Short mmCIF file of the C-alpha atoms (twelve columns), coordinates in Angstrom:
data_MODEL
# 
_entry.id   MODEL 
# 
loop_
_atom_site.group_PDB 
_atom_site.id 
_atom_site.type_symbol 
_atom_site.label_atom_id 
_atom_site.label_alt_id 
_atom_site.label_comp_id 
_atom_site.label_asym_id 
_atom_site.label_seq_id 
_atom_site.Cartn_x 
_atom_site.Cartn_y 
_atom_site.Cartn_z 
_atom_site.pdbx_PDB_model_num 
ATOM 1   C CA . UNK A 1   0.000   0.000  0.000  1 
ATOM 2   C CA . UNK A 2   1.171   3.448  -0.854 1 
ATOM 3   C CA . UNK A 3   -1.005  5.957  0.959  1 
ATOM 4   C CA . UNK A 4   -0.704  9.701  0.474  1 
ATOM 5   C CA . UNK A 5   -2.316  12.242 2.798  1 
ATOM 6   C CA . UNK A 6   -3.368  15.701 1.665  1 
ATOM 7   C CA . UNK A 7   -5.855  18.450 2.453  1 
ATOM 8   C CA . UNK A 8   -9.271  17.596 1.023  1 
ATOM 9   C CA . UNK A 9   -10.818 19.339 -1.955 1 
ATOM 10  C CA . UNK A 10  -14.555 19.737 -2.513 1 
ATOM 11  C CA . UNK A 11  -14.241 17.086 -5.230 1 
ATOM 12  C CA . UNK A 12  -13.278 14.591 -2.480 1 
ATOM 13  C CA . UNK A 13  -16.661 14.878 -0.752 1 
ATOM 14  C CA . UNK A 14  -18.105 11.715 -2.288 1 
ATOM 15  C CA . UNK A 15  -15.099 9.578  -1.338 1 
ATOM 16  C CA . UNK A 16  -15.100 10.998 2.189  1 
ATOM 17  C CA . UNK A 17  -18.832 10.262 2.516  1 
ATOM 18  C CA . UNK A 18  -18.328 6.677  1.370  1 
ATOM 19  C CA . UNK A 19  -15.592 6.144  3.977  1 
ATOM 20  C CA . UNK A 20  -17.689 7.927  6.617  1 
ATOM 21  C CA . UNK A 21  -20.652 5.577  6.133  1 
ATOM 22  C CA . UNK A 22  -18.471 2.482  5.739  1 
ATOM 23  C CA . UNK A 23  -16.374 3.275  8.810  1 
ATOM 24  C CA . UNK A 24  -19.428 3.891  10.985 1 
ATOM 25  C CA . UNK A 25  -20.849 0.532  9.930  1 
ATOM 26  C CA . UNK A 26  -17.535 -1.203 10.668 1 
ATOM 27  C CA . UNK A 27  -16.713 0.653  13.879 1 
ATOM 28  C CA . UNK A 28  -20.043 1.205  15.595 1 
ATOM 29  C CA . UNK A 29  -21.922 -2.046 14.887 1 
ATOM 30  C CA . UNK A 30  -21.661 -2.894 18.589 1 
ATOM 31  C CA . UNK A 31  -22.843 0.574  19.689 1 
ATOM 32  C CA . UNK A 32  -25.664 1.472  17.289 1 
ATOM 33  C CA . UNK A 33  -28.794 -0.370 16.183 1 
ATOM 34  C CA . UNK A 34  -28.561 -2.060 12.784 1 
ATOM 35  C CA . UNK A 35  -31.411 0.120  11.506 1 
ATOM 36  C CA . UNK A 36  -29.446 3.285  12.267 1 
ATOM 37  C CA . UNK A 37  -26.395 1.985  10.421 1 
ATOM 38  C CA . UNK A 38  -28.489 0.750  7.487  1 
ATOM 39  C CA . UNK A 39  -30.095 4.191  7.225  1 
ATOM 40  C CA . UNK A 40  -26.825 6.071  6.754  1 
ATOM 41  C CA . UNK A 41  -26.824 7.918  3.455  1 
ATOM 42  C CA . UNK A 42  -23.783 8.592  1.297  1 
ATOM 43  C CA . UNK A 43  -25.591 11.365 -0.671 1 
ATOM 44  C CA . UNK A 44  -26.594 13.154 2.553  1 
ATOM 45  C CA . UNK A 45  -23.079 12.873 3.954  1 
ATOM 46  C CA . UNK A 46  -21.598 13.993 0.638  1 
ATOM 47  C CA . UNK A 47  -23.687 17.184 0.626  1 
ATOM 48  C CA . UNK A 48  -22.567 18.002 4.164  1 
ATOM 49  C CA . UNK A 49  -18.903 17.281 3.342  1 
ATOM 50  C CA . UNK A 50  -19.038 19.641 0.367  1 
ATOM 51  C CA . UNK A 51  -20.211 22.410 2.710  1 
ATOM 52  C CA . UNK A 52  -17.557 21.681 5.339  1 
ATOM 53  C CA . UNK A 53  -14.678 21.485 2.887  1 
ATOM 54  C CA . UNK A 54  -15.746 24.675 1.120  1 
ATOM 55  C CA . UNK A 55  -15.932 26.487 4.480  1 
ATOM 56  C CA . UNK A 56  -12.397 25.287 5.410  1 
ATOM 57  C CA . UNK A 57  -13.567 24.630 8.952  1 
ATOM 58  C CA . UNK A 58  -12.687 22.187 10.239 1 
ATOM 59  C CA . UNK A 59  -9.615  21.340 8.196  1 
ATOM 60  C CA . UNK A 60  -10.243 18.026 6.430  1 
ATOM 61  C CA . UNK A 61  -7.437  15.644 5.502  1 
ATOM 62  C CA . UNK A 62  -7.802  12.615 3.239  1 
ATOM 63  C CA . UNK A 63  -5.746  9.454  2.910  1 
ATOM 64  C CA . UNK A 64  -5.593  8.243  -0.696 1 
ATOM 65  C CA . UNK A 65  -4.456  4.821  -1.889 1 
ATOM 66  C CA . UNK A 66  -4.358  4.252  -5.679 1 
ATOM 67  C CA . UNK A 67  -6.618  7.275  -6.258 1 
ATOM 68  C CA . UNK A 68  -9.237  5.969  -3.773 1 
ATOM 69  C CA . UNK A 69  -9.986  7.749  -0.501 1 
ATOM 70  C CA . UNK A 70  -9.432  5.223  2.294  1 
ATOM 71  C CA . UNK A 71  -9.600  7.527  5.313  1 
ATOM 72  C CA . UNK A 72  -10.075 11.059 6.546  1 
ATOM 73  C CA . UNK A 73  -9.486  13.202 9.593  1 
ATOM 74  C CA . UNK A 74  -10.604 16.626 10.776 1 
ATOM 75  C CA . UNK A 75  -9.077  19.020 13.263 1 
ATOM 76  C CA . UNK A 76  -9.946  22.502 14.464 1 
ATOM 77  C CA . UNK A 77  -9.545  24.952 17.288 1 
ATOM 78  C CA . UNK A 78  -11.198 23.460 20.339 1 
ATOM 79  C CA . UNK A 79  -14.904 24.303 20.236 1 
ATOM 80  C CA . UNK A 80  -15.536 23.844 23.949 1 
ATOM 81  C CA . UNK A 81  -15.730 26.858 26.239 1 
ATOM 82  C CA . UNK A 82  -13.197 25.311 28.609 1 
ATOM 83  C CA . UNK A 83  -11.202 23.181 26.203 1 
ATOM 84  C CA . UNK A 84  -8.101  21.645 27.779 1 
ATOM 85  C CA . UNK A 85  -6.035  22.413 24.660 1 
ATOM 86  C CA . UNK A 86  -6.318  24.838 21.743 1 
ATOM 87  C CA . UNK A 87  -6.322  22.049 19.137 1 
ATOM 88  C CA . UNK A 88  -8.983  19.357 18.789 1 
ATOM 89  C CA . UNK A 89  -8.901  16.204 16.713 1 
ATOM 90  C CA . UNK A 90  -12.569 16.173 15.717 1 
ATOM 91  C CA . UNK A 91  -12.615 12.813 13.961 1 
ATOM 92  C CA . UNK A 92  -10.513 10.240 12.206 1 
ATOM 93  C CA . UNK A 93  -11.880 7.300  10.246 1 
ATOM 94  C CA . UNK A 94  -10.291 4.746  7.953  1 
ATOM 95  C CA . UNK A 95  -11.588 1.714  6.133  1 
ATOM 96  C CA . UNK A 96  -11.105 -1.560 7.972  1 
ATOM 97  C CA . UNK A 97  -9.090  -2.765 4.982  1 
ATOM 98  C CA . UNK A 98  -6.423  -0.241 6.010  1 
ATOM 99  C CA . UNK A 99  -6.310  -1.027 9.737  1 
ATOM 100 C CA . UNK A 100 -2.733  -1.647 10.805 1 
ATOM 101 C CA . UNK A 101 -1.305  -0.135 7.614  1 
ATOM 102 C CA . UNK A 102 -0.128  3.145  9.150  1 
ATOM 103 C CA . UNK A 103 -2.911  5.109  7.450  1 
ATOM 104 C CA . UNK A 104 -4.398  6.236  10.757 1 
ATOM 105 C CA . UNK A 105 -0.994  7.441  11.906 1 
ATOM 106 C CA . UNK A 106 -0.459  9.394  8.698  1 
ATOM 107 C CA . UNK A 107 -3.835  11.098 9.150  1 
ATOM 108 C CA . UNK A 108 -3.203  11.888 12.811 1 
ATOM 109 C CA . UNK A 109 0.220   13.314 11.981 1 
ATOM 110 C CA . UNK A 110 -1.259  15.507 9.246  1 
ATOM 111 C CA . UNK A 111 -4.201  16.694 11.319 1 
ATOM 112 C CA . UNK A 112 -2.460  17.540 14.598 1 
ATOM 113 C CA . UNK A 113 1.190   16.503 14.342 1 
ATOM 114 C CA . UNK A 114 2.803   16.261 17.754 1 
ATOM 115 C CA . UNK A 115 0.955   19.301 19.113 1 
ATOM 116 C CA . UNK A 116 -0.866  19.259 22.420 1 
ATOM 117 C CA . UNK A 117 -4.465  18.392 21.556 1 
ATOM 118 C CA . UNK A 118 -7.638  16.770 22.807 1 
ATOM 119 C CA . UNK A 119 -10.370 14.551 21.394 1 
ATOM 120 C CA . UNK A 120 -13.519 12.720 22.375 1 
ATOM 121 C CA . UNK A 121 -13.743 8.959  21.823 1 
ATOM 122 C CA . UNK A 122 -16.545 6.454  22.364 1 
ATOM 123 C CA . UNK A 123 -15.901 4.850  25.743 1 
ATOM 124 C CA . UNK A 124 -16.480 1.425  24.161 1 
ATOM 125 C CA . UNK A 125 -14.074 1.749  21.236 1 
ATOM 126 C CA . UNK A 126 -10.992 -0.241 22.290 1 
ATOM 127 C CA . UNK A 127 -9.243  -0.059 18.902 1 
ATOM 128 C CA . UNK A 128 -9.372  3.739  18.794 1 
ATOM 129 C CA . UNK A 129 -8.442  4.056  22.464 1 
ATOM 130 C CA . UNK A 130 -5.340  1.875  21.949 1 
ATOM 131 C CA . UNK A 131 -4.336  3.980  18.929 1 
ATOM 132 C CA . UNK A 132 -4.677  7.230  20.875 1 
ATOM 133 C CA . UNK A 133 -2.817  5.797  23.878 1 
ATOM 134 C CA . UNK A 134 0.090   4.877  21.564 1 
ATOM 135 C CA . UNK A 135 0.072   8.523  20.490 1 
ATOM 136 C CA . UNK A 136 0.350   9.909  24.018 1 
ATOM 137 C CA . UNK A 137 -3.311  10.623 24.791 1 
ATOM 138 C CA . UNK A 138 -4.739  9.893  28.227 1 
ATOM 139 C CA . UNK A 139 -8.197  10.275 29.718 1 
ATOM 140 C CA . UNK A 140 -8.558  13.471 31.730 1 
ATOM 141 C CA . UNK A 141 -11.698 12.332 33.570 1 
ATOM 142 C CA . UNK A 142 -14.203 14.268 31.457 1 
ATOM 143 C CA . UNK A 143 -17.122 12.184 30.202 1 
ATOM 144 C CA . UNK A 144 -20.287 12.953 28.288 1 
ATOM 145 C CA . UNK A 145 -22.741 11.394 25.890 1 
ATOM 146 C CA . UNK A 146 -22.676 12.164 22.203 1 
ATOM 147 C CA . UNK A 147 -25.520 11.412 19.806 1 
ATOM 148 C CA . UNK A 148 -24.248 9.102  17.068 1 
ATOM 149 C CA . UNK A 149 -27.031 8.656  14.564 1 
ATOM 150 C CA . UNK A 150 -29.431 9.940  17.205 1 
ATOM 151 C CA . UNK A 151 -28.308 7.323  19.744 1 
ATOM 152 C CA . UNK A 152 -26.640 8.636  22.920 1 
ATOM 153 C CA . UNK A 153 -23.185 7.048  23.197 1 
ATOM 154 C CA . UNK A 154 -20.929 7.479  26.251 1 
ATOM 155 C CA . UNK A 155 -17.699 9.294  25.346 1 
ATOM 156 C CA . UNK A 156 -14.504 10.220 27.167 1 
ATOM 157 C CA . UNK A 157 -12.123 13.076 26.568 1 
ATOM 158 C CA . UNK A 158 -8.469  12.277 25.943 1 
ATOM 159 C CA . UNK A 159 -5.654  14.841 26.051 1 
ATOM 160 C CA . UNK A 160 -1.925  15.030 25.434 1 
# 
């Protein structure tokens, strides 16, 4: 695999939406009802991604393998009133076919580098938690619930 990471263009919205839907179905099958996952829409996600990329906020990065988007990440200034760091990793998703390939690391490095940052992760997402731990993130004790597909999911904040 030869994966390149670059800032997304509006023309990448469809590929990002495909990965977004695919990754949710692969990652959250144990957290969300099957009906919620089945109802995810690539066209709806694509329209939203076009808006986000055009607005340049948050910054969107894509991982591309053989001209196919296989992952994406977003980062921005922390949107919380009392954010523990100025930089937030908003999201990072890759296709399961690229797990263990270094694609996630390339996206994380592009999105936040080695800067102090924070993120929120589903409390029951051991793969993501292990990845973030390897990258120096630790739980700071903050917890919340976040609606994923309308379903409240417990989340924890990690910082480094």
